[in-house]
PDB file of C-alpha atoms and ligand atoms in Angstrom:
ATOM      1  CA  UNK A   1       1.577  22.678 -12.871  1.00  0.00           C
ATOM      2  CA  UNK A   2       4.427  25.845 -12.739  1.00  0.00           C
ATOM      3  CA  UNK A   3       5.869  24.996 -16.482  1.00  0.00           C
ATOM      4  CA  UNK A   4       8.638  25.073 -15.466  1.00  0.00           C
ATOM      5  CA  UNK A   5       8.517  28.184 -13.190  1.00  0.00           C
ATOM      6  CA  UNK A   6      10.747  28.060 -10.197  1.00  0.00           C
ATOM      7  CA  UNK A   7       9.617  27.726  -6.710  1.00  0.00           C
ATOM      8  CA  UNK A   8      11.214  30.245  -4.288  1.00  0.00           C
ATOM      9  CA  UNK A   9      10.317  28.041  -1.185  1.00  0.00           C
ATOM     10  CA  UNK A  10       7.326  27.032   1.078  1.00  0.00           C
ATOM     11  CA  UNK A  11       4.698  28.266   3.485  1.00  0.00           C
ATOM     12  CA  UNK A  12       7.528  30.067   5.688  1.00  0.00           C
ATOM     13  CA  UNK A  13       9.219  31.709   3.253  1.00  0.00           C
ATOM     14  CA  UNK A  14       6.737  34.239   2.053  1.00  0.00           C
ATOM     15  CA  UNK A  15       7.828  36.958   4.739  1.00  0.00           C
ATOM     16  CA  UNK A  16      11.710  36.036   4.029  1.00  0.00           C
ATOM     17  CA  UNK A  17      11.007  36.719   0.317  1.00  0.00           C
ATOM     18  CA  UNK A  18       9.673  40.015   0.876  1.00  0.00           C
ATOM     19  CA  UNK A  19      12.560  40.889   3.121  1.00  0.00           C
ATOM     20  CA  UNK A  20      15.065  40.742   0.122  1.00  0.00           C
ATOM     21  CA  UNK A  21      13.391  43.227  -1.492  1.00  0.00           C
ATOM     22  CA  UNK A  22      12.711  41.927  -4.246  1.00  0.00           C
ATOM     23  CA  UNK A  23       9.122  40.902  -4.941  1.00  0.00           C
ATOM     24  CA  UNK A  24       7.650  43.319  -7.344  1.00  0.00           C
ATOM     25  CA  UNK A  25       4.003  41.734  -6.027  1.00  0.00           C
ATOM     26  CA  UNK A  26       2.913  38.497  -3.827  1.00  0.00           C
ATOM     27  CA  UNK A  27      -0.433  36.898  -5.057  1.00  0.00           C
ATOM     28  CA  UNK A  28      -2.572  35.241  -2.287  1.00  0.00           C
ATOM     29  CA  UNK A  29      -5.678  33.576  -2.997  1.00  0.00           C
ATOM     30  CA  UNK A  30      -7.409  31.686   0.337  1.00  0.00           C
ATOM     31  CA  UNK A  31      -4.965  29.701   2.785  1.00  0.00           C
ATOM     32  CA  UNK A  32      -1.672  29.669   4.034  1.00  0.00           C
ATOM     33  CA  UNK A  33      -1.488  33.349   4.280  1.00  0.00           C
ATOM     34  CA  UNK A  34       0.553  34.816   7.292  1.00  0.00           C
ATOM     35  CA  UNK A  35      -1.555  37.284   9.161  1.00  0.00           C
ATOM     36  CA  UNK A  36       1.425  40.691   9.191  1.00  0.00           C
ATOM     37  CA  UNK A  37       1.624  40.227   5.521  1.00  0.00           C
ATOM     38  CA  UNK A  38       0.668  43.499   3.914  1.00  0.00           C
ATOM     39  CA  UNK A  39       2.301  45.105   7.419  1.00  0.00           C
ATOM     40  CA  UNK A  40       5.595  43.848   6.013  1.00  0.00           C
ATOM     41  CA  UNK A  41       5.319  44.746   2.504  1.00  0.00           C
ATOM     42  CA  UNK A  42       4.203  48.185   3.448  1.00  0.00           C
ATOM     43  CA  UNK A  43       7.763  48.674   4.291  1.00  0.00           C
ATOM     44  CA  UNK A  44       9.345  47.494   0.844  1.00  0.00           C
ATOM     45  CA  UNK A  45       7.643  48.277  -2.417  1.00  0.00           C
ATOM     46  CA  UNK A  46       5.702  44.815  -2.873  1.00  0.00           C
ATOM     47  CA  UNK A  47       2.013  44.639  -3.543  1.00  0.00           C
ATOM     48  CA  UNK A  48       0.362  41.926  -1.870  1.00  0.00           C
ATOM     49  CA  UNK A  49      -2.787  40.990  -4.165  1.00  0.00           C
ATOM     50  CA  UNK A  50      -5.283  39.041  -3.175  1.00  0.00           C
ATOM     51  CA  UNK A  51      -7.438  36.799  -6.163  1.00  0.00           C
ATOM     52  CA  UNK A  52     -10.522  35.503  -3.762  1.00  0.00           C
ATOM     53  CA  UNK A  53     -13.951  36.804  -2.821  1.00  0.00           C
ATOM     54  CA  UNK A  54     -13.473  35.116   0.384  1.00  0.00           C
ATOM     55  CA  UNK A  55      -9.988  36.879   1.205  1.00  0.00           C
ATOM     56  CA  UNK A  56      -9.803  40.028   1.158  1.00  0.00           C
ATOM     57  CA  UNK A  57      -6.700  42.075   3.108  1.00  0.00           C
ATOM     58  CA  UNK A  58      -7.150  45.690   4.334  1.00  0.00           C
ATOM     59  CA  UNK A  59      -4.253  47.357   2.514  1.00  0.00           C
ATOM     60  CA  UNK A  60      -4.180  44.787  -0.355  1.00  0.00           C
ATOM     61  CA  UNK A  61      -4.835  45.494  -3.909  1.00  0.00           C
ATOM     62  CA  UNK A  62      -8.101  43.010  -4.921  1.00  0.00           C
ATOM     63  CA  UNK A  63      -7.739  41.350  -8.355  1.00  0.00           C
ATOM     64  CA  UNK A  64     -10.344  38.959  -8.201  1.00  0.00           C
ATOM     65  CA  UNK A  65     -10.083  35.919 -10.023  1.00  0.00           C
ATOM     66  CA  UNK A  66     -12.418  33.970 -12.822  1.00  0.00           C
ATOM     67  CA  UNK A  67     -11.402  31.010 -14.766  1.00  0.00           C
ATOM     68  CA  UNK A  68     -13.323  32.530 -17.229  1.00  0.00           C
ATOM     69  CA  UNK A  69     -11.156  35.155 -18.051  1.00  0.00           C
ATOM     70  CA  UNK A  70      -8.096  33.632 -16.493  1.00  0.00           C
ATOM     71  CA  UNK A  71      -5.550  34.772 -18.891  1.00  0.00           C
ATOM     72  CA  UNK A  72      -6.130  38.360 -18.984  1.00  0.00           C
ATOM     73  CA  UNK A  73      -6.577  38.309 -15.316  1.00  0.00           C
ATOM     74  CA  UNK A  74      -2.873  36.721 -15.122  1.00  0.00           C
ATOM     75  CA  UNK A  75      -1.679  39.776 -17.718  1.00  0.00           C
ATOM     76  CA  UNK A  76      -3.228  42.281 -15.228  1.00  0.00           C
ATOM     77  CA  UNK A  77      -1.418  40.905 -12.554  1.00  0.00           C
ATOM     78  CA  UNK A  78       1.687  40.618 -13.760  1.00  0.00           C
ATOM     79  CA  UNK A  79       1.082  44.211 -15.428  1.00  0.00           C
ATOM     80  CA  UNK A  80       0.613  45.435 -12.048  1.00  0.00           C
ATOM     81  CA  UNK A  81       4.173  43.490 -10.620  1.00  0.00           C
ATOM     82  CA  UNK A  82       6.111  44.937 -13.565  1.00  0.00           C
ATOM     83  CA  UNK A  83       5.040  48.749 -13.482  1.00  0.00           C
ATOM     84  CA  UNK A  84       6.028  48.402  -9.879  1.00  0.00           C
ATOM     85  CA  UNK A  85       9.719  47.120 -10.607  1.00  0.00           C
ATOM     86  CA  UNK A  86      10.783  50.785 -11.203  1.00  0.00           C
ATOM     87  CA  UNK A  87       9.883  51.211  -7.275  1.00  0.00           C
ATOM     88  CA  UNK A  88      12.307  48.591  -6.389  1.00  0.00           C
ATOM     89  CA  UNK A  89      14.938  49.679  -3.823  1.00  0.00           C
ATOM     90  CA  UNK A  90      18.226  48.128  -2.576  1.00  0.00           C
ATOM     91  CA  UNK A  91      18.017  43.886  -2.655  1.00  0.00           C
ATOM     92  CA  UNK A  92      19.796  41.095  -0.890  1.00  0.00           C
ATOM     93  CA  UNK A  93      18.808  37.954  -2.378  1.00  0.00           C
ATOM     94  CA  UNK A  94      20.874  34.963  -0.637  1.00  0.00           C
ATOM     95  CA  UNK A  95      22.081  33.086  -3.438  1.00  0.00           C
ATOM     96  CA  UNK A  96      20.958  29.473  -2.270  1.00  0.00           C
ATOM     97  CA  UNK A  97      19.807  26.976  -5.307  1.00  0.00           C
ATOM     98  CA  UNK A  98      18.946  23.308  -5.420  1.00  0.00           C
ATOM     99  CA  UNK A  99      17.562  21.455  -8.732  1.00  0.00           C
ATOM    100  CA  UNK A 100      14.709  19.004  -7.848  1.00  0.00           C
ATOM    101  CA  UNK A 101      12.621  16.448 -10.100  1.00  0.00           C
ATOM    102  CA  UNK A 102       9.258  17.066  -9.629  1.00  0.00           C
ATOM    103  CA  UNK A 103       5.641  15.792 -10.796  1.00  0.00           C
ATOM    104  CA  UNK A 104       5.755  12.053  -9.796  1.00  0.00           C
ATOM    105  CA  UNK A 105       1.793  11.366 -10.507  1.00  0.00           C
ATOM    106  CA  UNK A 106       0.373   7.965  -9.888  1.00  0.00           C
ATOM    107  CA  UNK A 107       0.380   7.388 -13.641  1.00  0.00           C
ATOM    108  CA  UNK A 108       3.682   8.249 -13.456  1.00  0.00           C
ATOM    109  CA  UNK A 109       5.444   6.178 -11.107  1.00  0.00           C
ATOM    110  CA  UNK A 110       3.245   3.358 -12.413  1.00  0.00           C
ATOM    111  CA  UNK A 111       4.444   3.534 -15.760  1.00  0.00           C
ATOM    112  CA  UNK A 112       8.178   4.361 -14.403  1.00  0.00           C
ATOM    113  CA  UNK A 113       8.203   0.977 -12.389  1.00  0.00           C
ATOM    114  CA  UNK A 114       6.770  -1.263 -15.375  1.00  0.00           C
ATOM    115  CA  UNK A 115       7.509   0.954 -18.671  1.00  0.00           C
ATOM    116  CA  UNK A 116       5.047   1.143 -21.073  1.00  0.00           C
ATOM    117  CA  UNK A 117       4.017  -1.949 -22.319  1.00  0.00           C
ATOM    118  CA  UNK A 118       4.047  -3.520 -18.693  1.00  0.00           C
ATOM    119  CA  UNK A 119       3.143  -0.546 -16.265  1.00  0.00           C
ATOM    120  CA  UNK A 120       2.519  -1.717 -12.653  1.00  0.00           C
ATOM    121  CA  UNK A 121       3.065  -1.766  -8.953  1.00  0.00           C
ATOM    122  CA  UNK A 122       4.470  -5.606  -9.040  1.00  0.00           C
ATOM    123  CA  UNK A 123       8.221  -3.971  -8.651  1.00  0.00           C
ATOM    124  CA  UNK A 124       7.535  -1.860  -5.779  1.00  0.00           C
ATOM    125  CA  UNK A 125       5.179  -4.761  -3.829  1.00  0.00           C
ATOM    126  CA  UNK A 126       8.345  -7.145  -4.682  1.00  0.00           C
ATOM    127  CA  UNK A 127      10.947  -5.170  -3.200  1.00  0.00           C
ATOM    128  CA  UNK A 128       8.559  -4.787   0.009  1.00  0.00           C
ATOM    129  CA  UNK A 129       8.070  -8.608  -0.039  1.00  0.00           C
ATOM    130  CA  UNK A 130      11.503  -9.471  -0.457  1.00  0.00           C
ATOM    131  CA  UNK A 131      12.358  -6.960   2.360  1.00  0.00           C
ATOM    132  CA  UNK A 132      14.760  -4.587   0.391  1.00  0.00           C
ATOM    133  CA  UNK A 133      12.300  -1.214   0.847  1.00  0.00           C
ATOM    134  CA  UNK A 134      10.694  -2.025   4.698  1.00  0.00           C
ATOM    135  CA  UNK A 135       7.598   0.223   3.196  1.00  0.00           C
ATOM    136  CA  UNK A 136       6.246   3.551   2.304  1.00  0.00           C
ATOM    137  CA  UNK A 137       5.648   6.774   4.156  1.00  0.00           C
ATOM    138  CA  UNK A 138       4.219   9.703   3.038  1.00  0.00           C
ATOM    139  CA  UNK A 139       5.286  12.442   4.748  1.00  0.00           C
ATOM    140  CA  UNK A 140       3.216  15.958   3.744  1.00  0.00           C
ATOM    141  CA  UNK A 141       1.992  18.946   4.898  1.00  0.00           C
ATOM    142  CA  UNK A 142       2.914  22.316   5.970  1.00  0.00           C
ATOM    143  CA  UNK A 143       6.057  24.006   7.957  1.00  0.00           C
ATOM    144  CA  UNK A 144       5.476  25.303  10.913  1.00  0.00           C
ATOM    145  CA  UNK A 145       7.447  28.411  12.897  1.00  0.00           C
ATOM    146  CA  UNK A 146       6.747  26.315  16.613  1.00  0.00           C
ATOM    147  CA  UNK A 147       9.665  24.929  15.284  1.00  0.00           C
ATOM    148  CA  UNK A 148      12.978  25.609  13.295  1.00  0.00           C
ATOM    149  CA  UNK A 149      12.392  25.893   9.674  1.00  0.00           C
ATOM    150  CA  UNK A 150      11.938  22.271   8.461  1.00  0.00           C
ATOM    151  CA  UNK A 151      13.125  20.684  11.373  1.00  0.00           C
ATOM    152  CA  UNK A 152      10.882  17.512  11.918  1.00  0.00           C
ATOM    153  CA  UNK A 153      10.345  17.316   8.123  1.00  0.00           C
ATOM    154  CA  UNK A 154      14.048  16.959   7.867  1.00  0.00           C
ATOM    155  CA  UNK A 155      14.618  14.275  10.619  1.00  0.00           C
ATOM    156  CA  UNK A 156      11.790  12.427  10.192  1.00  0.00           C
ATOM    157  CA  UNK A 157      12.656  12.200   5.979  1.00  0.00           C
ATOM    158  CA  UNK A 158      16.464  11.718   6.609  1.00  0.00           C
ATOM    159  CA  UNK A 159      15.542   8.426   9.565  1.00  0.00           C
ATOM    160  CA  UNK A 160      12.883   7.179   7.151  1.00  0.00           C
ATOM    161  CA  UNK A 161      15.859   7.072   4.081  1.00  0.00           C
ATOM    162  CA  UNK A 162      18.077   5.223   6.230  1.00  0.00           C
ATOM    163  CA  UNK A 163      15.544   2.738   7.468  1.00  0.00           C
ATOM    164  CA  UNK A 164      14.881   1.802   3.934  1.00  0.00           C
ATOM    165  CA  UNK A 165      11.650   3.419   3.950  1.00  0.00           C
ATOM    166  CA  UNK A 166      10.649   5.010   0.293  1.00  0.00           C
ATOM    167  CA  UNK A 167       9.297   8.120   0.899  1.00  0.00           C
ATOM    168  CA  UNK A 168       6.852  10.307  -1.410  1.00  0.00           C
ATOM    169  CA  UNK A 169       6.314  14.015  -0.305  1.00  0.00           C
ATOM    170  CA  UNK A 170       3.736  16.814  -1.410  1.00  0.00           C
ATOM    171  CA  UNK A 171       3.353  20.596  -0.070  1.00  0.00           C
ATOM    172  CA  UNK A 172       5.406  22.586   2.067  1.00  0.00           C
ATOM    173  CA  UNK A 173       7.027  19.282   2.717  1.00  0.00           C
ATOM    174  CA  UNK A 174       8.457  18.217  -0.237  1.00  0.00           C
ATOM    175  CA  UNK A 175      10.298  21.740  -0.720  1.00  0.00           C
ATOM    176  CA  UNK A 176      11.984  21.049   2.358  1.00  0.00           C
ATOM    177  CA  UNK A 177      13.500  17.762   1.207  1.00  0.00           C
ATOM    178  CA  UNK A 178      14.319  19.333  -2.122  1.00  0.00           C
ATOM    179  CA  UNK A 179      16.190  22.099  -0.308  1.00  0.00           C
ATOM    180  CA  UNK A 180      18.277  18.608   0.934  1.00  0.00           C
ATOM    181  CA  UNK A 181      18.912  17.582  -2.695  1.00  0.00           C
ATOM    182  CA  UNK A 182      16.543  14.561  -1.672  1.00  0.00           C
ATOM    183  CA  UNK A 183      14.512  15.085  -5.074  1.00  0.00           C
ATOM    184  CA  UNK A 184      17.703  14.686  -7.174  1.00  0.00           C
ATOM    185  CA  UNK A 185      18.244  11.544  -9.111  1.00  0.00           C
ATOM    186  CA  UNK A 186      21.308   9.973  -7.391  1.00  0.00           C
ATOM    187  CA  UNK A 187      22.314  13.045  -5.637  1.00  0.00           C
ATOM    188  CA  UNK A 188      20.527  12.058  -2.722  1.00  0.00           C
ATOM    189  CA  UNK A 189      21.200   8.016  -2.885  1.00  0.00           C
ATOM    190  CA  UNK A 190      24.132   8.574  -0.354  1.00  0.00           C
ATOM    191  CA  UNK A 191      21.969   9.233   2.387  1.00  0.00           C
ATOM    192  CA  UNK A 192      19.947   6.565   2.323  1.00  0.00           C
ATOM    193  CA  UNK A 193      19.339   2.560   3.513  1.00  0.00           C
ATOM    194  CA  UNK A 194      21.242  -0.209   0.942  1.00  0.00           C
ATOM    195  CA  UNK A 195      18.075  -1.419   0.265  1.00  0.00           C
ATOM    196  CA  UNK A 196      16.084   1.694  -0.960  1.00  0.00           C
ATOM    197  CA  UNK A 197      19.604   2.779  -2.597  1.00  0.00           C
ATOM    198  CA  UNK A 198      19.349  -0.288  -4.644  1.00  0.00           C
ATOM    199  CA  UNK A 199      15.824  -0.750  -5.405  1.00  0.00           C
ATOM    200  CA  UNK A 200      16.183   3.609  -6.305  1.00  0.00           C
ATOM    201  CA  UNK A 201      19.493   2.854  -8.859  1.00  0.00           C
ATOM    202  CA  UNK A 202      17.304   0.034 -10.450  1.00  0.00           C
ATOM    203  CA  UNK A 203      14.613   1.844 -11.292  1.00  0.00           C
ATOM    204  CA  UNK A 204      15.855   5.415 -11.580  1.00  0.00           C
ATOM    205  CA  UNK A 205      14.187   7.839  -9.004  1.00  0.00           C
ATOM    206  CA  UNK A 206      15.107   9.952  -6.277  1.00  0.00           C
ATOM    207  CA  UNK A 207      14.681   8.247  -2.846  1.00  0.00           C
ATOM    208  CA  UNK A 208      11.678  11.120  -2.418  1.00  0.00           C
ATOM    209  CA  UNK A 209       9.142  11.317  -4.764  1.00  0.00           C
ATOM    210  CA  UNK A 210       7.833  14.894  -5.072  1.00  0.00           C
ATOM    211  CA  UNK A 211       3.930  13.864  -5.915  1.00  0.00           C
ATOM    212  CA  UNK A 212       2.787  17.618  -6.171  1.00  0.00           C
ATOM    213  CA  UNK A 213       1.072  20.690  -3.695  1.00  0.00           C
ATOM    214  CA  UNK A 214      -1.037  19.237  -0.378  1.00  0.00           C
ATOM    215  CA  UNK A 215      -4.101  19.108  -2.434  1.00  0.00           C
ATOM    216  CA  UNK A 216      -2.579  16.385  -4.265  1.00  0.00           C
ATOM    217  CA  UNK A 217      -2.813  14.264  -1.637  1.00  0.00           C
ATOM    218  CA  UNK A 218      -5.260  11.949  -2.817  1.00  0.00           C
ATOM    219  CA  UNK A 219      -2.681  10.557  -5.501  1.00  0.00           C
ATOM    220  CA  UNK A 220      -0.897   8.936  -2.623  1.00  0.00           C
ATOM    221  CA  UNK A 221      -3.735   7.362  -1.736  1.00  0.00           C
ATOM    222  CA  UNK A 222      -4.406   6.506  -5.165  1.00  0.00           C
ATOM    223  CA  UNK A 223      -0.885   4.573  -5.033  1.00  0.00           C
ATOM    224  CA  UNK A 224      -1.703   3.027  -2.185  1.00  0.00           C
ATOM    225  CA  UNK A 225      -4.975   1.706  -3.514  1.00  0.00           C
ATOM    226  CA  UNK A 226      -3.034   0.329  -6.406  1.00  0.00           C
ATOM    227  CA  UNK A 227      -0.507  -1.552  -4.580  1.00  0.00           C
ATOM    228  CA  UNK A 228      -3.407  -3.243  -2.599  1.00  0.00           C
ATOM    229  CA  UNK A 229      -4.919  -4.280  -6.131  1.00  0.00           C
ATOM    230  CA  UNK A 230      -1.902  -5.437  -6.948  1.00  0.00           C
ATOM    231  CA  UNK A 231      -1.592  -7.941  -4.438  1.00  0.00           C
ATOM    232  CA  UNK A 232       0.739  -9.506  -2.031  1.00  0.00           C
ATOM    233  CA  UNK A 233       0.574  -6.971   0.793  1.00  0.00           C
ATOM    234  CA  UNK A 234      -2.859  -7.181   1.867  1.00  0.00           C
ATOM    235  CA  UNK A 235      -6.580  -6.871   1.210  1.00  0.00           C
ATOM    236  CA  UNK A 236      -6.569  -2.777   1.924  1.00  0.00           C
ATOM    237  CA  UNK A 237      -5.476   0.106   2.513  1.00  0.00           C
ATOM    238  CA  UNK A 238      -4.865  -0.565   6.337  1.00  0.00           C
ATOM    239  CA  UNK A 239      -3.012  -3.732   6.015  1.00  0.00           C
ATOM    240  CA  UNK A 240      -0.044  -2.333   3.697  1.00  0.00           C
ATOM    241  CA  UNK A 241       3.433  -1.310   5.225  1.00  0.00           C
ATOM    242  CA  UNK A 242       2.495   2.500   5.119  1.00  0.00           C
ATOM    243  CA  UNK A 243       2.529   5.637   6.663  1.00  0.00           C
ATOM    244  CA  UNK A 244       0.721   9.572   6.398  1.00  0.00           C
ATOM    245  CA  UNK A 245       2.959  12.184   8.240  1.00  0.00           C
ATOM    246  CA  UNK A 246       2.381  15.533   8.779  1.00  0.00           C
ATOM    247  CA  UNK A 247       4.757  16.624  10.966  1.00  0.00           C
ATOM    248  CA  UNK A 248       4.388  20.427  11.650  1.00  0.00           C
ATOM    249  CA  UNK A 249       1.009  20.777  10.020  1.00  0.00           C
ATOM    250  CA  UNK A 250      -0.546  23.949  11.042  1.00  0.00           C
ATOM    251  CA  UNK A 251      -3.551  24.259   7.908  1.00  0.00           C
ATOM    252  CA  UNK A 252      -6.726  23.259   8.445  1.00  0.00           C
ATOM    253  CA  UNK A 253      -6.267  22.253   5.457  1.00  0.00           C
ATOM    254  CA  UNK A 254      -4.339  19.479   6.659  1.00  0.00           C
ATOM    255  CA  UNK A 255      -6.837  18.490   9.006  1.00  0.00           C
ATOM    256  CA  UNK A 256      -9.111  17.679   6.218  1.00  0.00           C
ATOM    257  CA  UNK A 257      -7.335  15.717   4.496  1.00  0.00           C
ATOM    258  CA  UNK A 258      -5.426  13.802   7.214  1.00  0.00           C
ATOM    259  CA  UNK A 259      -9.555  13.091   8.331  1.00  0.00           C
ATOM    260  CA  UNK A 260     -10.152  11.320   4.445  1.00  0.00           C
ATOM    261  CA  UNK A 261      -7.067   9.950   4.613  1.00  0.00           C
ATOM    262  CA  UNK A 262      -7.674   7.852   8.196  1.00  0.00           C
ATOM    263  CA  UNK A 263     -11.198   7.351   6.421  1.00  0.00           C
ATOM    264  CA  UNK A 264      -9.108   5.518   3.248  1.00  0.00           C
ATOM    265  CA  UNK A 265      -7.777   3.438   5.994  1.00  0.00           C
ATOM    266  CA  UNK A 266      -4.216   4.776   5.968  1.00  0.00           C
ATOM    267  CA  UNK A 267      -2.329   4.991   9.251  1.00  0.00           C
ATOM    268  CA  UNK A 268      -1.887   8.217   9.809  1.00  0.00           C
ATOM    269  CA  UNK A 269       0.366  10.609  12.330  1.00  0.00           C
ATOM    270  CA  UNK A 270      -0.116  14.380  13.013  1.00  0.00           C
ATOM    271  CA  UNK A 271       2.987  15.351  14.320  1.00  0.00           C
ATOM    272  CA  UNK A 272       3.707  18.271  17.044  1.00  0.00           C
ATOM    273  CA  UNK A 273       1.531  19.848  19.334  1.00  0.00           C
ATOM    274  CA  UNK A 274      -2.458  20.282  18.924  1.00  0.00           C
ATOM    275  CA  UNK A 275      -3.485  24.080  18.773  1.00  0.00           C
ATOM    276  CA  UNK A 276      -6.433  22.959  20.617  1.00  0.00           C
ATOM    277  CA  UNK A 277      -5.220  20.774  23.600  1.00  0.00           C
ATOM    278  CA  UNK A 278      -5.412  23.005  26.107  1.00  0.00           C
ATOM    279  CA  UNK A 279      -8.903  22.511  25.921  1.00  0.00           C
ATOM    280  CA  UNK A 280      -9.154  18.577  27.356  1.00  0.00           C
ATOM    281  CA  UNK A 281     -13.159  19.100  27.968  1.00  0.00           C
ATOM    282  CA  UNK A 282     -13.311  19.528  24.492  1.00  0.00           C
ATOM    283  CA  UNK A 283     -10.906  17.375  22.748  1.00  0.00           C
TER     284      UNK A 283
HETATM  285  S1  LIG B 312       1.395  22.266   2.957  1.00  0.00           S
HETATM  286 FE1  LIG B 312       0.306  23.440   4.554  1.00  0.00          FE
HETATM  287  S2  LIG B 312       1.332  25.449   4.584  1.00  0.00           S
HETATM  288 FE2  LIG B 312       1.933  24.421   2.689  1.00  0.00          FE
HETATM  289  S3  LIG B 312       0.474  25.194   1.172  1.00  0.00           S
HETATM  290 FE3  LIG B 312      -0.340  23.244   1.974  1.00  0.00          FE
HETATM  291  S4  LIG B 312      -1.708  23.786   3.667  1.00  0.00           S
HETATM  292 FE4  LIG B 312      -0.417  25.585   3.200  1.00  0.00          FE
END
């Protein structure tokens, strides 16, 4: 978890950050890293450091990283970013904030639905049953430039809200909804179904969970498996009223785990175009 260190934005934002100016040093360690990278900081002062044996960037600095000596790694790193401030030149940082609630673990949100003597799902199957939330999507996974920054994210989250659809996010996804003030308490309650908006004011959460990064994935499914225990909407995963959405994934990353998560049984939907289908023969 950041304790309570900001994010600056997702997957498409690392070459905008370096435009301002101000990023004393970007640290990389495997995925998700776009390919003119250390082109672009070679024109600003930032360092771009990669941490992993298996990455490493002509024209990088290479801190490698142990979790055995993961602290004075960290120091050395952030030694490096802070002897390189002096080199800092002219900035322009847009000055564009949102607040967001983060960290919604399964533990969590079953303890927030029951409180702590009575923890469980029963509240969340309920409203389901009783038709006031129509179900649960989870819509994750990366941004992608084949299309406007956040764009499906943003229309597929903001349809789902007013079809009374509770939505939980992780990854590149979920900063795009925060960026909407859809991780905000009742901030974002106006822009979504009567239903969810009631059910949400009940219990007191956003109408988008933030559940963590995309390789916290699996404590969606964890929910899910939950909610099937706790009866009422069907035997398993496949029978309850929900949803897996990537819609501009680009990671392989992604691919991997929308594969477990159709092998969980979840209904799942990879949204935009295949990088590989102009290959049919192969497909
Ligand atoms: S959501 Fe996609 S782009 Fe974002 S960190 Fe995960 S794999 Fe990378």
């Amino acid at each position: 978890m950041r304790q309570g260190i900001p994010a600056a934005g997702n997957f498409l934002h690392q070459e905008l950050a370096i435009l301002t100016g101000s990023v004393e040093a970007m640290v990389v360690d495997v995925q998700c890293i776009m390919q003119a990278l250390v082109d672009l900081a070679s024109n600003f002062h930032t360092k771009i450091i990669t941490t992993s044996s298996k990455v490493k960037i002509k024209g990088a600095t290479h801190i490698e990283f142990n979790e055995h000596e993961a602290l004075t790694i960290a120091k050395n790193i952030l030694k490096e970013a802070i002897d390189n401030y002096s080199n800092r030149g002219k900035t322009q940082i847009p000055q564009v904030k949102e607040d967001l609630i983060p960290g919604f673990s399964h533990e969590y949100i079953n303890y927030m639905l029951g409180g702590t003597y009575r923890a469980s799902f029963r509240p969340l199957n309920d409203a389901i049953m009783s038709g006031r939330i129509r179900g649960v999507a989870a819509i994750v996974g990366c941004n992608n430039p084949r299309s406007s920054q956040d764009y499906l994210h943003v229309k597929v989250t903001r349809e789902l809200l007013q079809q009374d659809v509770l939505v939980v996010e992780t990854g590149c996804g979920a900063i795009a909804s925060a960026k909407l003030g859809l991780l905000l308490g009742e901030a974002g309650l106006d822009q979504v179904g009567p239903g969810l908006r009631e059910v949400c004011e009940a219990i007191g959460i956003p109408p988008v969970l933030h559940m963590g990064s995309c390789v916290d994935n699996t404590r969606i499914l964890t929910v899910l498996t939950q909610m099937v225990e706790e009866g009422g909407l069907g035997d398993d995963i496949d029978q309850i009223p929900a949803v897996g959405l990537a819609p501009e994934w680009m990671s392989e990353k992604a691919l991997a785990i929308g594969t477990y998560c159709v092998a969980s049984g979840a209904y799942v939907i990879f949204g935009g175009s295949s990088p590989v289908s102009g290959m049919p023969d192969r497909v």
